[in-house]
Amino acid sequence: MSAINSSFFSVETEFHGQYHIIRTKPPFVVLLVFVSCALGALLRIILKESNIPINVILCLTGVLLGVVGYFVKEFTILTEYIAKIDPILFLHMFTPAIIFTAAFEMDFYIFRKSFWQILLLSVPGFLLNFTLIGCLTYKINEYNWNWHVSMLFGIILSTTDPILSVASVKNIAVAKASPKNF
């Protein structure tokens, strides 16, 4: 047991396999998750009444981190650690928080009333969207991707953001509850 613990917390710079950032910098990963969630909660509270989409704010935050990391030497170490995180690990860290946030904000009554409309619009729309993007990518891509890679690219680009989807369902609820409809 002590061999496992000592190898887990050893600080080395060589590649350790799929989740190498956990083995080399375990406190940093915990700090990254904590700071990211705290920053998201703070932005959510501050921009609650704002009409600025959260994706724009997150994009600008990422650009700001990249620019500061490029010019400030002490901050470069932090941005390099973030850049070296395995994408699958990154996805596994933040997907539960995103799904929980979207599900927590969903009004179940409105979702139940609009379920068939949502299903009839989203499933064919998704299928059409990823097929068109995949076919277009397969035909005009200069990297000569095969059919499977092009379709995977189309699927990745055509998935919907759960937070924006919940926001649109909320707008339906506001429109149905407005005084002029009574």
Short mmCIF file of C-alpha atoms in Angstrom, two decimals:
data_model
loop_
_atom_site.label_atom_id
_atom_site.label_comp_id
_atom_site.label_asym_id
_atom_site.label_seq_id
_atom_site.Cartn_x
_atom_site.Cartn_y
_atom_site.Cartn_z
CA MET A 1 0.00 0.00 0.00
CA SER A 2 2.83 2.41 0.77
CA ALA A 3 4.35 1.68 -2.65
CA ILE A 4 1.12 2.78 -4.31
CA ASN A 5 0.89 5.97 -2.27
CA SER A 6 4.53 6.90 -2.80
CA SER A 7 4.26 6.35 -6.56
CA PHE A 8 1.03 8.34 -6.71
CA PHE A 9 2.46 11.41 -5.06
CA SER A 10 5.91 11.30 -6.63
CA VAL A 11 6.69 14.35 -8.72
CA GLU A 12 8.22 13.35 -12.02
CA THR A 13 8.30 14.99 -15.41
CA GLU A 14 8.09 11.95 -17.66
CA PHE A 15 4.90 10.68 -19.28
CA HIS A 16 3.01 8.16 -17.11
CA GLY A 17 0.33 6.96 -19.49
CA GLN A 18 -3.18 8.09 -20.10
CA TYR A 19 -3.78 10.18 -16.96
CA HIS A 20 -0.27 11.45 -16.41
CA ILE A 21 -1.27 14.84 -14.96
CA ILE A 22 -2.90 13.12 -11.95
CA ARG A 23 0.29 11.25 -11.16
CA THR A 24 2.58 14.24 -11.52
CA LYS A 25 0.50 17.08 -10.05
CA PRO A 26 -2.37 15.73 -7.89
CA PRO A 27 -2.91 18.91 -5.81
CA PHE A 28 -3.00 20.99 -8.97
CA VAL A 29 -5.85 18.94 -10.46
CA VAL A 30 -7.94 19.37 -7.30
CA LEU A 31 -7.15 23.09 -7.25
CA LEU A 32 -8.07 23.41 -10.94
CA VAL A 33 -11.47 21.78 -10.39
CA PHE A 34 -12.15 23.89 -7.30
CA VAL A 35 -11.11 27.19 -8.90
CA SER A 36 -13.04 26.40 -12.08
CA CYS A 37 -16.24 25.64 -10.17
CA ALA A 38 -15.79 28.71 -7.96
CA LEU A 39 -15.17 30.94 -10.99
CA GLY A 40 -18.23 29.51 -12.71
CA ALA A 41 -20.42 30.11 -9.65
CA LEU A 42 -19.09 33.64 -9.27
CA LEU A 43 -19.72 34.45 -12.94
CA ARG A 44 -23.18 32.95 -12.67
CA ILE A 45 -24.07 35.17 -9.71
CA ILE A 46 -22.57 38.33 -11.22
CA LEU A 47 -24.05 37.85 -14.69
CA LYS A 48 -27.45 36.47 -13.65
CA GLU A 49 -29.40 39.32 -15.21
CA SER A 50 -27.02 39.83 -18.13
CA ASN A 51 -27.87 38.87 -21.70
CA ILE A 52 -24.29 37.82 -22.47
CA PRO A 53 -24.08 34.08 -23.25
CA ILE A 54 -21.90 32.10 -20.85
CA ASN A 55 -20.00 30.54 -23.77
CA VAL A 56 -18.72 33.97 -24.81
CA ILE A 57 -17.54 34.66 -21.27
CA LEU A 58 -15.80 31.29 -21.04
CA CYS A 59 -14.11 31.84 -24.39
CA LEU A 60 -12.88 35.28 -23.34
CA THR A 61 -11.65 33.84 -20.02
CA GLY A 62 -9.68 31.18 -21.90
CA VAL A 63 -8.19 33.74 -24.27
CA LEU A 64 -7.26 35.95 -21.32
CA LEU A 65 -5.56 33.02 -19.54
CA GLY A 66 -3.66 32.18 -22.72
CA VAL A 67 -2.47 35.73 -23.33
CA VAL A 68 -1.43 36.27 -19.71
CA GLY A 69 0.28 32.87 -19.71
CA TYR A 70 2.21 33.82 -22.82
CA PHE A 71 3.56 37.09 -21.45
CA VAL A 72 3.92 36.44 -17.70
CA LYS A 73 6.56 33.84 -16.89
CA GLU A 74 5.12 32.79 -13.51
CA PHE A 75 1.69 32.26 -15.04
CA THR A 76 3.12 30.22 -17.94
CA ILE A 77 3.66 27.25 -15.62
CA LEU A 78 -0.04 27.23 -14.72
CA THR A 79 -1.21 27.41 -18.32
CA GLU A 80 1.20 24.63 -19.33
CA TYR A 81 -0.27 22.35 -16.64
CA ILE A 82 -3.76 23.06 -17.93
CA ALA A 83 -2.68 22.41 -21.51
CA LYS A 84 -1.15 19.05 -20.56
CA ILE A 85 -4.33 17.66 -18.98
CA ASP A 86 -5.68 14.69 -20.90
CA PRO A 87 -8.84 15.71 -22.81
CA ILE A 88 -10.77 12.66 -21.60
CA LEU A 89 -9.86 13.43 -17.99
CA PHE A 90 -10.91 17.05 -18.54
CA LEU A 91 -14.23 15.86 -19.95
CA HIS A 92 -14.77 13.48 -17.02
CA MET A 93 -14.04 16.25 -14.51
CA PHE A 94 -16.49 18.83 -15.83
CA THR A 95 -19.29 16.91 -17.56
CA PRO A 96 -21.08 15.93 -14.32
CA ALA A 97 -21.13 19.55 -13.16
CA ILE A 98 -22.51 20.75 -16.50
CA ILE A 99 -25.21 18.08 -16.62
CA PHE A 100 -26.19 18.70 -13.00
CA THR A 101 -26.47 22.44 -13.60
CA ALA A 102 -28.66 21.95 -16.66
CA ALA A 103 -30.88 19.40 -14.91
CA PHE A 104 -31.18 21.52 -11.78
CA GLU A 105 -32.40 24.53 -13.75
CA MET A 106 -34.94 22.56 -15.77
CA ASP A 107 -38.57 23.14 -14.86
CA PHE A 108 -39.98 19.62 -14.95
CA TYR A 109 -43.55 20.72 -15.63
CA ILE A 110 -42.56 22.68 -18.75
CA PHE A 111 -40.27 19.87 -19.87
CA ARG A 112 -43.06 17.31 -19.51
CA LYS A 113 -45.50 19.50 -21.46
CA SER A 114 -42.95 20.16 -24.23
CA PHE A 115 -41.32 16.72 -24.35
CA TRP A 116 -42.76 15.55 -27.68
CA GLN A 117 -42.08 18.91 -29.35
CA ILE A 118 -38.50 18.82 -28.12
CA LEU A 119 -38.07 15.22 -29.24
CA LEU A 120 -39.58 15.82 -32.69
CA LEU A 121 -37.37 18.85 -33.29
CA SER A 122 -34.11 17.72 -31.72
CA VAL A 123 -33.67 14.16 -33.01
CA PRO A 124 -34.27 14.84 -36.75
CA GLY A 125 -32.44 18.16 -36.42
CA PHE A 126 -29.41 16.47 -34.88
CA LEU A 127 -29.41 13.69 -37.49
CA LEU A 128 -29.67 16.16 -40.37
CA ASN A 129 -27.07 18.48 -38.87
CA PHE A 130 -24.37 15.87 -38.25
CA THR A 131 -25.01 14.23 -41.63
CA LEU A 132 -24.65 17.51 -43.51
CA ILE A 133 -21.54 18.55 -41.56
CA GLY A 134 -19.99 15.08 -41.96
CA CYS A 135 -20.68 14.95 -45.72
CA LEU A 136 -19.40 18.46 -46.25
CA THR A 137 -16.26 17.70 -44.25
CA TYR A 138 -15.69 14.48 -46.19
CA LYS A 139 -16.02 16.23 -49.54
CA ILE A 140 -14.03 19.45 -49.03
CA ASN A 141 -11.60 18.70 -46.20
CA GLU A 142 -7.99 19.18 -47.27
CA TYR A 143 -6.67 16.69 -44.71
CA ASN A 144 -8.27 13.73 -46.55
CA TRP A 145 -10.21 12.38 -43.58
CA ASN A 146 -12.01 9.11 -44.11
CA TRP A 147 -15.79 8.75 -43.81
CA HIS A 148 -15.77 7.72 -40.13
CA VAL A 149 -13.59 10.62 -38.99
CA SER A 150 -15.71 13.10 -40.96
CA MET A 151 -18.93 11.80 -39.43
CA LEU A 152 -17.41 11.85 -35.94
CA PHE A 153 -16.41 15.47 -36.55
CA GLY A 154 -20.01 16.19 -37.60
CA ILE A 155 -21.38 14.55 -34.46
CA ILE A 156 -19.03 16.54 -32.24
CA LEU A 157 -19.97 19.83 -33.87
CA SER A 158 -23.71 19.22 -33.95
CA THR A 159 -24.28 18.26 -30.31
CA THR A 160 -26.22 20.81 -28.34
CA ASP A 161 -25.09 22.62 -25.25
CA PRO A 162 -27.32 21.50 -22.34
CA ILE A 163 -27.23 24.91 -20.66
CA LEU A 164 -28.39 26.73 -23.80
CA SER A 165 -31.07 24.08 -24.35
CA VAL A 166 -32.40 24.60 -20.84
CA ALA A 167 -32.36 28.37 -21.40
CA SER A 168 -34.51 27.99 -24.52
CA VAL A 169 -37.01 25.80 -22.63
CA LYS A 170 -37.09 28.46 -19.91
CA ASN A 171 -37.94 31.06 -22.56
CA ILE A 172 -40.86 28.87 -23.63
CA ALA A 173 -42.04 28.83 -20.02
CA VAL A 174 -41.79 32.62 -19.74
CA ALA A 175 -43.71 33.08 -23.00
CA LYS A 176 -46.49 30.75 -21.82
CA ALA A 177 -46.77 32.51 -18.45
CA SER A 178 -46.80 36.07 -19.77
CA PRO A 179 -49.87 38.17 -18.85
CA LYS A 180 -51.05 38.63 -22.45
CA ASN A 181 -51.66 34.87 -22.76
CA PHE A 182 -54.19 34.84 -19.88
#
